Amino acid sequence: MSFELDSEHLATENQKRMKWVEEDYDHLGRQLARRGVDIEKLTERAAAFRVSVPSWGLGTGGTRFARFPGPGEPRNVFEKIEDCEVVLKLVRSTPGISLHIPWDQPESPAELKSFAQARGLFIDSMNSNTFQDQPDQPLSYKFGSLTHTDPAVRRQAVEHNLECLELGVELGARSHTVWIGDGGNFPGQLHLRKALDRYLDSVREIYRALPDGWRLFIEHKLYEPAFYSTVIADWGTSYYCVRELGERAFSLVDLGHHAPNVNIEMIVARLVQFGKLAGFHFNDSKYGDDDLDAGSIKPFQLFLIFNELVDAELASVPGFDPAYMLDQSHNVTDPIESLMTSAAELLRAYVQAHLVDREALAQHQDGNDALLALQALKRAFNTDVEPILAMARCRAGGAIDPVGVYRSSGYRRRMAEARPATARLGAGIV
Ligand code: RM4
Ligand code: MN
Ligand code: MN
């Protein structure tokens, strides 16, 4: 039986905080009015913001050293969807789910679809997995998948992607995301040009099978699991490939898939300009990981990325329609709490980016006034927009304080009883 996070509990908790939120909201409204900004319009925009949750982010993740499971983890895709419902119920901006196959392969796609729908959720993007071997798989991906030297392995990897598309149609998804772990650990291991040729041959087949109305997203990553070279290492390679593929192929930016200090907002601007930005896998990282919670390490970078996105949105750049998705691994936190917090961080950056005085910024840029140009950005970034986020959530029926309400609801404790751990949880990334 599915557990509903109690609506009465939510209402009581909101009631406790409402007076202060209203006071802060009114005050911020007056401040923003002085800057020529209508707070109500911003709150409307905030309420319309959407980001998808990864099914693989609901279980506790791990590193290559260990995984420390948390209590009450979801043991299958249905339980993951129950947890997604909690996230949605409290933050209201996360009705979409990205699904990883075969990790979350449902026995009955129709049942999964209606299970999600009944909870206000839908399957948004499909993700294939050819970076691991599955128990019943005839050929190994140890030396690659879509780019393997053996055509039989490439065929197997292509077939898996085609199955993801078929399944996605049954589930009502609208896009397919391909990330491959292919690459080399040693100089000389791969013929760099030939490997990319093989990739293109394989991915063309997937592209040709793309269902009507779907988009194909390809994801670059500079290293890991391959430590010397990866076939789709950077946005340049990704951009070349999506151009080769056709108008329904786009480059997906996973924030953690770049070398430290890379100017990601510039990559975003370029992809927007070239009409090839698929969207994002949001996360954060300090060194070489792609797993930490969005906005936890470099909130200014996140703001600068949203600054580019909002600039494109306001300029109505043709074809601009990025898909926002989270892709994180929660190793030391409760995944529900991390996902709710990350969704809020994205919304914060989005609302702050809407506070940039774009006319003033354009003037400073035209006048080569670097100092005031930065100040125009900083002024927006330094504005505490929490009252807008809280008000948008609350008006949509969500929580003023999602983590507070979640903790006091006792949901995790109840799940720990209802979901005794099985030998091997199909949860999280390990
Ligand atoms: C990869 C990549 C993919 C994700 C897997 C689990 O690093 O980010 O998007 O599906 O991890
Ligand atoms: Mn990713
Ligand atoms: Mn990743």
PDB file of N, CA and C in Angstrom, residues 305-393:
ATOM      1  N   ILE A 305      25.023  30.177 -15.025  1.00  0.00           N
ATOM      2  CA  ILE A 305      24.410  29.306 -16.035  1.00  0.00           C
ATOM      3  C   ILE A 305      22.958  29.732 -16.251  1.00  0.00           C
ATOM      4  N   PHE A 306      22.239  29.935 -15.164  1.00  0.00           N
ATOM      5  CA  PHE A 306      20.847  30.377 -15.310  1.00  0.00           C
ATOM      6  C   PHE A 306      20.763  31.778 -15.909  1.00  0.00           C
ATOM      7  N   ASN A 307      21.769  32.569 -15.673  1.00  0.00           N
ATOM      8  CA  ASN A 307      21.783  33.888 -16.303  1.00  0.00           C
ATOM      9  C   ASN A 307      21.758  33.736 -17.829  1.00  0.00           C
ATOM     10  N   GLU A 308      22.527  32.795 -18.347  1.00  0.00           N
ATOM     11  CA  GLU A 308      22.514  32.546 -19.801  1.00  0.00           C
ATOM     12  C   GLU A 308      21.151  32.004 -20.250  1.00  0.00           C
ATOM     13  N   LEU A 309      20.593  31.119 -19.433  1.00  0.00           N
ATOM     14  CA  LEU A 309      19.323  30.491 -19.810  1.00  0.00           C
ATOM     15  C   LEU A 309      18.181  31.503 -19.810  1.00  0.00           C
ATOM     16  N   VAL A 310      18.170  32.331 -18.775  1.00  0.00           N
ATOM     17  CA  VAL A 310      17.098  33.330 -18.683  1.00  0.00           C
ATOM     18  C   VAL A 310      17.267  34.379 -19.788  1.00  0.00           C
ATOM     19  N   ASP A 311      18.507  34.722 -20.081  1.00  0.00           N
ATOM     20  CA  ASP A 311      18.763  35.666 -21.168  1.00  0.00           C
ATOM     21  C   ASP A 311      18.194  35.122 -22.490  1.00  0.00           C
ATOM     22  N   ALA A 312      18.405  33.825 -22.720  1.00  0.00           N
ATOM     23  CA  ALA A 312      17.891  33.195 -23.945  1.00  0.00           C
ATOM     24  C   ALA A 312      16.364  33.122 -23.918  1.00  0.00           C
ATOM     25  N   GLU A 313      15.839  32.829 -22.742  1.00  0.00           N
ATOM     26  CA  GLU A 313      14.378  32.748 -22.599  1.00  0.00           C
ATOM     27  C   GLU A 313      13.745  34.108 -22.914  1.00  0.00           C
ATOM     28  N   LEU A 314      14.296  35.157 -22.321  1.00  0.00           N
ATOM     29  CA  LEU A 314      13.714  36.495 -22.507  1.00  0.00           C
ATOM     30  C   LEU A 314      13.920  36.999 -23.935  1.00  0.00           C
ATOM     31  N   ALA A 315      14.985  36.533 -24.576  1.00  0.00           N
ATOM     32  CA  ALA A 315      15.239  36.950 -25.960  1.00  0.00           C
ATOM     33  C   ALA A 315      14.471  36.065 -26.945  1.00  0.00           C
ATOM     34  N   SER A 316      13.721  35.117 -26.436  1.00  0.00           N
ATOM     35  CA  SER A 316      12.975  34.153 -27.275  1.00  0.00           C
ATOM     36  C   SER A 316      13.853  33.563 -28.377  1.00  0.00           C
ATOM     37  N   VAL A 317      14.994  33.052 -27.992  1.00  0.00           N
ATOM     38  CA  VAL A 317      15.888  32.409 -28.969  1.00  0.00           C
ATOM     39  C   VAL A 317      15.135  31.245 -29.622  1.00  0.00           C
ATOM     40  N   PRO A 318      15.078  31.211 -30.947  1.00  0.00           N
ATOM     41  CA  PRO A 318      14.280  30.164 -31.630  1.00  0.00           C
ATOM     42  C   PRO A 318      14.717  28.761 -31.207  1.00  0.00           C
ATOM     43  N   GLY A 319      13.744  27.920 -30.918  1.00  0.00           N
ATOM     44  CA  GLY A 319      14.018  26.524 -30.591  1.00  0.00           C
ATOM     45  C   GLY A 319      14.544  26.323 -29.174  1.00  0.00           C
ATOM     46  N   PHE A 320      14.634  27.368 -28.397  1.00  0.00           N
ATOM     47  CA  PHE A 320      15.188  27.247 -27.040  1.00  0.00           C
ATOM     48  C   PHE A 320      14.175  26.559 -26.124  1.00  0.00           C
ATOM     49  N   ASP A 321      14.490  25.329 -25.730  1.00  0.00           N
ATOM     50  CA  ASP A 321      13.539  24.562 -24.912  1.00  0.00           C
ATOM     51  C   ASP A 321      14.300  23.509 -24.096  1.00  0.00           C
ATOM     52  N   PRO A 322      15.159  23.960 -23.186  1.00  0.00           N
ATOM     53  CA  PRO A 322      16.019  22.996 -22.484  1.00  0.00           C
ATOM     54  C   PRO A 322      15.260  22.127 -21.487  1.00  0.00           C
ATOM     55  N   ALA A 323      15.697  20.869 -21.390  1.00  0.00           N
ATOM     56  CA  ALA A 323      15.120  19.945 -20.414  1.00  0.00           C
ATOM     57  C   ALA A 323      15.969  20.013 -19.157  1.00  0.00           C
ATOM     58  N   TYR A 324      15.340  20.291 -18.037  1.00  0.00           N
ATOM     59  CA  TYR A 324      16.057  20.377 -16.777  1.00  0.00           C
ATOM     60  C   TYR A 324      15.886  19.085 -15.994  1.00  0.00           C
ATOM     61  N   MET A 325      17.021  18.447 -15.699  1.00  0.00           N
ATOM     62  CA  MET A 325      16.979  17.185 -14.957  1.00  0.00           C
ATOM     63  C   MET A 325      18.076  17.202 -13.902  1.00  0.00           C
ATOM     64  N   LEU A 326      17.823  16.551 -12.801  1.00  0.00           N
ATOM     65  CA  LEU A 326      18.867  16.361 -11.790  1.00  0.00           C
ATOM     66  C   LEU A 326      19.566  15.046 -12.072  1.00  0.00           C
ATOM     67  N   ASP A 327      20.861  14.978 -11.782  1.00  0.00           N
ATOM     68  CA  ASP A 327      21.601  13.718 -11.868  1.00  0.00           C
ATOM     69  C   ASP A 327      22.650  13.753 -10.767  1.00  0.00           C
ATOM     70  N   GLN A 328      22.310  13.198  -9.633  1.00  0.00           N
ATOM     71  CA  GLN A 328      23.186  13.262  -8.458  1.00  0.00           C
ATOM     72  C   GLN A 328      23.242  11.888  -7.812  1.00  0.00           C
ATOM     73  N   SER A 329      24.264  11.711  -6.983  1.00  0.00           N
ATOM     74  CA  SER A 329      24.361  10.486  -6.205  1.00  0.00           C
ATOM     75  C   SER A 329      24.449  10.905  -4.744  1.00  0.00           C
ATOM     76  N   HIS A 330      23.515  10.420  -3.953  1.00  0.00           N
ATOM     77  CA  HIS A 330      23.422  10.883  -2.561  1.00  0.00           C
ATOM     78  C   HIS A 330      24.018   9.836  -1.650  1.00  0.00           C
ATOM     79  N   ASN A 331      25.250  10.090  -1.251  1.00  0.00           N
ATOM     80  CA  ASN A 331      25.985   9.070  -0.494  1.00  0.00           C
ATOM     81  C   ASN A 331      25.847   9.229   1.017  1.00  0.00           C
ATOM     82  N   VAL A 332      25.683  10.469   1.469  1.00  0.00           N
ATOM     83  CA  VAL A 332      25.673  10.697   2.926  1.00  0.00           C
ATOM     84  C   VAL A 332      24.419  11.422   3.407  1.00  0.00           C
ATOM     85  N   THR A 333      23.495  11.672   2.504  1.00  0.00           N
ATOM     86  CA  THR A 333      22.263  12.371   2.892  1.00  0.00           C
ATOM     87  C   THR A 333      21.060  11.492   2.573  1.00  0.00           C
ATOM     88  N   ASP A 334      19.917  11.866   3.115  1.00  0.00           N
ATOM     89  CA  ASP A 334      18.668  11.227   2.720  1.00  0.00           C
ATOM     90  C   ASP A 334      18.360  11.725   1.303  1.00  0.00           C
ATOM     91  N   PRO A 335      18.261  10.826   0.330  1.00  0.00           N
ATOM     92  CA  PRO A 335      18.069  11.254  -1.059  1.00  0.00           C
ATOM     93  C   PRO A 335      16.865  12.180  -1.255  1.00  0.00           C
ATOM     94  N   ILE A 336      15.804  11.943  -0.516  1.00  0.00           N
ATOM     95  CA  ILE A 336      14.612  12.800  -0.666  1.00  0.00           C
ATOM     96  C   ILE A 336      14.969  14.237  -0.260  1.00  0.00           C
ATOM     97  N   GLU A 337      15.716  14.365   0.816  1.00  0.00           N
ATOM     98  CA  GLU A 337      16.087  15.710   1.277  1.00  0.00           C
ATOM     99  C   GLU A 337      17.024  16.396   0.277  1.00  0.00           C
ATOM    100  N   SER A 338      17.973  15.620  -0.247  1.00  0.00           N
ATOM    101  CA  SER A 338      18.896  16.204  -1.223  1.00  0.00           C
ATOM    102  C   SER A 338      18.163  16.641  -2.485  1.00  0.00           C
ATOM    103  N   LEU A 339      17.249  15.809  -2.944  1.00  0.00           N
ATOM    104  CA  LEU A 339      16.537  16.150  -4.188  1.00  0.00           C
ATOM    105  C   LEU A 339      15.655  17.384  -3.996  1.00  0.00           C
ATOM    106  N   MET A 340      15.002  17.465  -2.847  1.00  0.00           N
ATOM    107  CA  MET A 340      14.146  18.639  -2.595  1.00  0.00           C
ATOM    108  C   MET A 340      15.005  19.900  -2.519  1.00  0.00           C
ATOM    109  N   THR A 341      16.135  19.778  -1.830  1.00  0.00           N
ATOM    110  CA  THR A 341      17.015  20.942  -1.669  1.00  0.00           C
ATOM    111  C   THR A 341      17.597  21.364  -3.017  1.00  0.00           C
ATOM    112  N   SER A 342      17.982  20.379  -3.813  1.00  0.00           N
ATOM    113  CA  SER A 342      18.572  20.695  -5.119  1.00  0.00           C
ATOM    114  C   SER A 342      17.547  21.353  -6.027  1.00  0.00           C
ATOM    115  N   ALA A 343      16.322  20.835  -6.007  1.00  0.00           N
ATOM    116  CA  ALA A 343      15.267  21.449  -6.834  1.00  0.00           C
ATOM    117  C   ALA A 343      15.101  22.908  -6.422  1.00  0.00           C
ATOM    118  N   ALA A 344      15.162  23.176  -5.124  1.00  0.00           N
ATOM    119  CA  ALA A 344      15.008  24.551  -4.638  1.00  0.00           C
ATOM    120  C   ALA A 344      16.202  25.420  -5.052  1.00  0.00           C
ATOM    121  N   GLU A 345      17.395  24.834  -5.062  1.00  0.00           N
ATOM    122  CA  GLU A 345      18.582  25.611  -5.460  1.00  0.00           C
ATOM    123  C   GLU A 345      18.499  26.030  -6.927  1.00  0.00           C
ATOM    124  N   LEU A 346      17.981  25.139  -7.769  1.00  0.00           N
ATOM    125  CA  LEU A 346      17.839  25.494  -9.184  1.00  0.00           C
ATOM    126  C   LEU A 346      16.846  26.635  -9.334  1.00  0.00           C
ATOM    127  N   LEU A 347      15.760  26.503  -8.604  1.00  0.00           N
ATOM    128  CA  LEU A 347      14.727  27.537  -8.666  1.00  0.00           C
ATOM    129  C   LEU A 347      15.282  28.869  -8.170  1.00  0.00           C
ATOM    130  N   ARG A 348      16.102  28.801  -7.124  1.00  0.00           N
ATOM    131  CA  ARG A 348      16.710  30.032  -6.589  1.00  0.00           C
ATOM    132  C   ARG A 348      17.551  30.711  -7.682  1.00  0.00           C
ATOM    133  N   ALA A 349      18.390  29.912  -8.341  1.00  0.00           N
ATOM    134  CA  ALA A 349      19.255  30.490  -9.380  1.00  0.00           C
ATOM    135  C   ALA A 349      18.411  31.049 -10.531  1.00  0.00           C
ATOM    136  N   TYR A 350      17.339  30.350 -10.853  1.00  0.00           N
ATOM    137  CA  TYR A 350      16.451  30.796 -11.939  1.00  0.00           C
ATOM    138  C   TYR A 350      15.789  32.134 -11.587  1.00  0.00           C
ATOM    139  N   VAL A 351      15.274  32.236 -10.372  1.00  0.00           N
ATOM    140  CA  VAL A 351      14.598  33.477  -9.956  1.00  0.00           C
ATOM    141  C   VAL A 351      15.625  34.611  -9.862  1.00  0.00           C
ATOM    142  N   GLN A 352      16.791  34.318  -9.301  1.00  0.00           N
ATOM    143  CA  GLN A 352      17.824  35.357  -9.202  1.00  0.00           C
ATOM    144  C   GLN A 352      18.235  35.849 -10.596  1.00  0.00           C
ATOM    145  N   ALA A 353      18.323  34.919 -11.531  1.00  0.00           N
ATOM    146  CA  ALA A 353      18.715  35.320 -12.892  1.00  0.00           C
ATOM    147  C   ALA A 353      17.662  36.235 -13.514  1.00  0.00           C
ATOM    148  N   HIS A 354      16.410  36.051 -13.099  1.00  0.00           N
ATOM    149  CA  HIS A 354      15.361  36.945 -13.584  1.00  0.00           C
ATOM    150  C   HIS A 354      15.454  38.337 -12.960  1.00  0.00           C
ATOM    151  N   LEU A 355      16.264  38.472 -11.924  1.00  0.00           N
ATOM    152  CA  LEU A 355      16.416  39.779 -11.274  1.00  0.00           C
ATOM    153  C   LEU A 355      17.498  40.640 -11.928  1.00  0.00           C
ATOM    154  N   VAL A 356      18.232  40.051 -12.858  1.00  0.00           N
ATOM    155  CA  VAL A 356      19.293  40.831 -13.520  1.00  0.00           C
ATOM    156  C   VAL A 356      18.641  41.958 -14.333  1.00  0.00           C
ATOM    157  N   ASP A 357      19.113  43.141 -14.113  1.00  0.00           N
ATOM    158  CA  ASP A 357      18.624  44.275 -14.903  1.00  0.00           C
ATOM    159  C   ASP A 357      19.323  44.208 -16.269  1.00  0.00           C
ATOM    160  N   ARG A 358      18.628  43.624 -17.226  1.00  0.00           N
ATOM    161  CA  ARG A 358      19.282  43.313 -18.506  1.00  0.00           C
ATOM    162  C   ARG A 358      19.545  44.547 -19.368  1.00  0.00           C
ATOM    163  N   GLU A 359      18.702  45.551 -19.189  1.00  0.00           N
ATOM    164  CA  GLU A 359      18.962  46.784 -19.945  1.00  0.00           C
ATOM    165  C   GLU A 359      20.249  47.439 -19.444  1.00  0.00           C
ATOM    166  N   ALA A 360      20.342  47.510 -18.122  1.00  0.00           N
ATOM    167  CA  ALA A 360      21.548  48.117 -17.537  1.00  0.00           C
ATOM    168  C   ALA A 360      22.775  47.294 -17.924  1.00  0.00           C
ATOM    169  N   LEU A 361      22.654  45.989 -17.842  1.00  0.00           N
ATOM    170  CA  LEU A 361      23.790  45.124 -18.170  1.00  0.00           C
ATOM    171  C   LEU A 361      24.235  45.359 -19.615  1.00  0.00           C
ATOM    172  N   ALA A 362      23.267  45.462 -20.526  1.00  0.00           N
ATOM    173  CA  ALA A 362      23.606  45.685 -21.938  1.00  0.00           C
ATOM    174  C   ALA A 362      24.350  47.010 -22.103  1.00  0.00           C
ATOM    175  N   GLN A 363      23.885  48.009 -21.352  1.00  0.00           N
ATOM    176  CA  GLN A 363      24.570  49.314 -21.442  1.00  0.00           C
ATOM    177  C   GLN A 363      26.012  49.212 -20.951  1.00  0.00           C
ATOM    178  N   HIS A 364      26.185  48.514 -19.824  1.00  0.00           N
ATOM    179  CA  HIS A 364      27.551  48.370 -19.287  1.00  0.00           C
ATOM    180  C   HIS A 364      28.419  47.577 -20.265  1.00  0.00           C
ATOM    181  N   GLN A 365      27.814  46.591 -20.896  1.00  0.00           N
ATOM    182  CA  GLN A 365      28.598  45.801 -21.855  1.00  0.00           C
ATOM    183  C   GLN A 365      28.982  46.666 -23.053  1.00  0.00           C
ATOM    184  N   ASP A 366      28.008  47.412 -23.558  1.00  0.00           N
ATOM    185  CA  ASP A 366      28.303  48.269 -24.718  1.00  0.00           C
ATOM    186  C   ASP A 366      29.334  49.334 -24.377  1.00  0.00           C
ATOM    187  N   GLY A 367      29.260  49.800 -23.123  1.00  0.00           N
ATOM    188  CA  GLY A 367      30.199  50.844 -22.711  1.00  0.00           C
ATOM    189  C   GLY A 367      31.499  50.285 -22.154  1.00  0.00           C
ATOM    190  N   ASN A 368      31.671  48.984 -22.227  1.00  0.00           N
ATOM    191  CA  ASN A 368      32.891  48.334 -21.714  1.00  0.00           C
ATOM    192  C   ASN A 368      33.147  48.652 -20.247  1.00  0.00           C
ATOM    193  N   ASP A 369      32.066  48.739 -19.477  1.00  0.00           N
ATOM    194  CA  ASP A 369      32.219  49.001 -18.044  1.00  0.00           C
ATOM    195  C   ASP A 369      32.166  47.667 -17.297  1.00  0.00           C
ATOM    196  N   ALA A 370      33.320  47.056 -17.206  1.00  0.00           N
ATOM    197  CA  ALA A 370      33.398  45.708 -16.628  1.00  0.00           C
ATOM    198  C   ALA A 370      32.916  45.681 -15.185  1.00  0.00           C
ATOM    199  N   LEU A 371      33.257  46.721 -14.445  1.00  0.00           N
ATOM    200  CA  LEU A 371      32.910  46.725 -13.020  1.00  0.00           C
ATOM    201  C   LEU A 371      31.401  46.781 -12.805  1.00  0.00           C
ATOM    202  N   LEU A 372      30.737  47.691 -13.505  1.00  0.00           N
ATOM    203  CA  LEU A 372      29.289  47.792 -13.318  1.00  0.00           C
ATOM    204  C   LEU A 372      28.558  46.594 -13.933  1.00  0.00           C
ATOM    205  N   ALA A 373      29.134  46.006 -14.964  1.00  0.00           N
ATOM    206  CA  ALA A 373      28.529  44.810 -15.555  1.00  0.00           C
ATOM    207  C   ALA A 373      28.493  43.690 -14.517  1.00  0.00           C
ATOM    208  N   LEU A 374      29.623  43.489 -13.855  1.00  0.00           N
ATOM    209  CA  LEU A 374      29.663  42.463 -12.800  1.00  0.00           C
ATOM    210  C   LEU A 374      28.686  42.822 -11.687  1.00  0.00           C
ATOM    211  N   GLN A 375      28.644  44.109 -11.342  1.00  0.00           N
ATOM    212  CA  GLN A 375      27.732  44.510 -10.262  1.00  0.00           C
ATOM    213  C   GLN A 375      26.277  44.216 -10.613  1.00  0.00           C
ATOM    214  N   ALA A 376      25.931  44.369 -11.875  1.00  0.00           N
ATOM    215  CA  ALA A 376      24.546  44.084 -12.284  1.00  0.00           C
ATOM    216  C   ALA A 376      24.216  42.615 -12.008  1.00  0.00           C
ATOM    217  N   LEU A 377      25.196  41.753 -12.250  1.00  0.00           N
ATOM    218  CA  LEU A 377      24.979  40.327 -11.966  1.00  0.00           C
ATOM    219  C   LEU A 377      24.966  40.066 -10.469  1.00  0.00           C
ATOM    220  N   LYS A 378      25.937  40.647  -9.773  1.00  0.00           N
ATOM    221  CA  LYS A 378      26.072  40.410  -8.328  1.00  0.00           C
ATOM    222  C   LYS A 378      24.850  40.899  -7.555  1.00  0.00           C
ATOM    223  N   ARG A 379      24.285  41.974  -8.014  1.00  0.00           N
ATOM    224  CA  ARG A 379      23.124  42.527  -7.321  1.00  0.00           C
ATOM    225  C   ARG A 379      21.976  41.503  -7.346  1.00  0.00           C
ATOM    226  N   ALA A 380      21.830  40.880  -8.482  1.00  0.00           N
ATOM    227  CA  ALA A 380      20.780  39.849  -8.601  1.00  0.00           C
ATOM    228  C   ALA A 380      21.140  38.628  -7.761  1.00  0.00           C
ATOM    229  N   PHE A 381      22.390  38.219  -7.875  1.00  0.00           N
ATOM    230  CA  PHE A 381      22.841  37.007  -7.170  1.00  0.00           C
ATOM    231  C   PHE A 381      22.776  37.191  -5.655  1.00  0.00           C
ATOM    232  N   ASN A 382      23.016  38.400  -5.193  1.00  0.00           N
ATOM    233  CA  ASN A 382      23.039  38.638  -3.740  1.00  0.00           C
ATOM    234  C   ASN A 382      21.661  38.881  -3.138  1.00  0.00           C
ATOM    235  N   THR A 383      20.632  38.864  -3.960  1.00  0.00           N
ATOM    236  CA  THR A 383      19.287  39.079  -3.426  1.00  0.00           C
ATOM    237  C   THR A 383      18.761  37.776  -2.827  1.00  0.00           C
ATOM    238  N   ASP A 384      18.308  37.864  -1.598  1.00  0.00           N
ATOM    239  CA  ASP A 384      17.740  36.672  -0.955  1.00  0.00           C
ATOM    240  C   ASP A 384      16.299  36.490  -1.448  1.00  0.00           C
ATOM    241  N   VAL A 385      16.107  35.512  -2.326  1.00  0.00           N
ATOM    242  CA  VAL A 385      14.785  35.317  -2.938  1.00  0.00           C
ATOM    243  C   VAL A 385      13.997  34.200  -2.249  1.00  0.00           C
ATOM    244  N   GLU A 386      14.482  33.749  -1.106  1.00  0.00           N
ATOM    245  CA  GLU A 386      13.810  32.653  -0.401  1.00  0.00           C
ATOM    246  C   GLU A 386      12.292  32.899  -0.202  1.00  0.00           C
ATOM    247  N   PRO A 387      11.890  34.139   0.162  1.00  0.00           N
ATOM    248  CA  PRO A 387      10.446  34.345   0.330  1.00  0.00           C
ATOM    249  C   PRO A 387       9.651  34.038  -0.949  1.00  0.00           C
ATOM    250  N   ILE A 388      10.247  34.285  -2.107  1.00  0.00           N
ATOM    251  CA  ILE A 388       9.546  33.988  -3.376  1.00  0.00           C
ATOM    252  C   ILE A 388       9.423  32.476  -3.553  1.00  0.00           C
ATOM    253  N   LEU A 389      10.513  31.773  -3.265  1.00  0.00           N
ATOM    254  CA  LEU A 389      10.481  30.313  -3.412  1.00  0.00           C
ATOM    255  C   LEU A 389       9.447  29.709  -2.464  1.00  0.00           C
ATOM    256  N   ALA A 390       9.484  30.187  -1.219  1.00  0.00           N
ATOM    257  CA  ALA A 390       8.568  29.641  -0.211  1.00  0.00           C
ATOM    258  C   ALA A 390       7.117  29.938  -0.588  1.00  0.00           C
ATOM    259  N   MET A 391       6.883  31.160  -1.046  1.00  0.00           N
ATOM    260  CA  MET A 391       5.514  31.547  -1.403  1.00  0.00           C
ATOM    261  C   MET A 391       5.029  30.749  -2.617  1.00  0.00           C
ATOM    262  N   ALA A 392       5.912  30.567  -3.601  1.00  0.00           N
ATOM    263  CA  ALA A 392       5.518  29.814  -4.804  1.00  0.00           C
ATOM    264  C   ALA A 392       5.162  28.378  -4.428  1.00  0.00           C
ATOM    265  N   ARG A 393       5.968  27.778  -3.581  1.00  0.00           N
ATOM    266  CA  ARG A 393       5.688  26.398  -3.146  1.00  0.00           C
ATOM    267  C   ARG A 393       4.372  26.336  -2.381  1.00  0.00           C
TER     268      ARG A 393
END
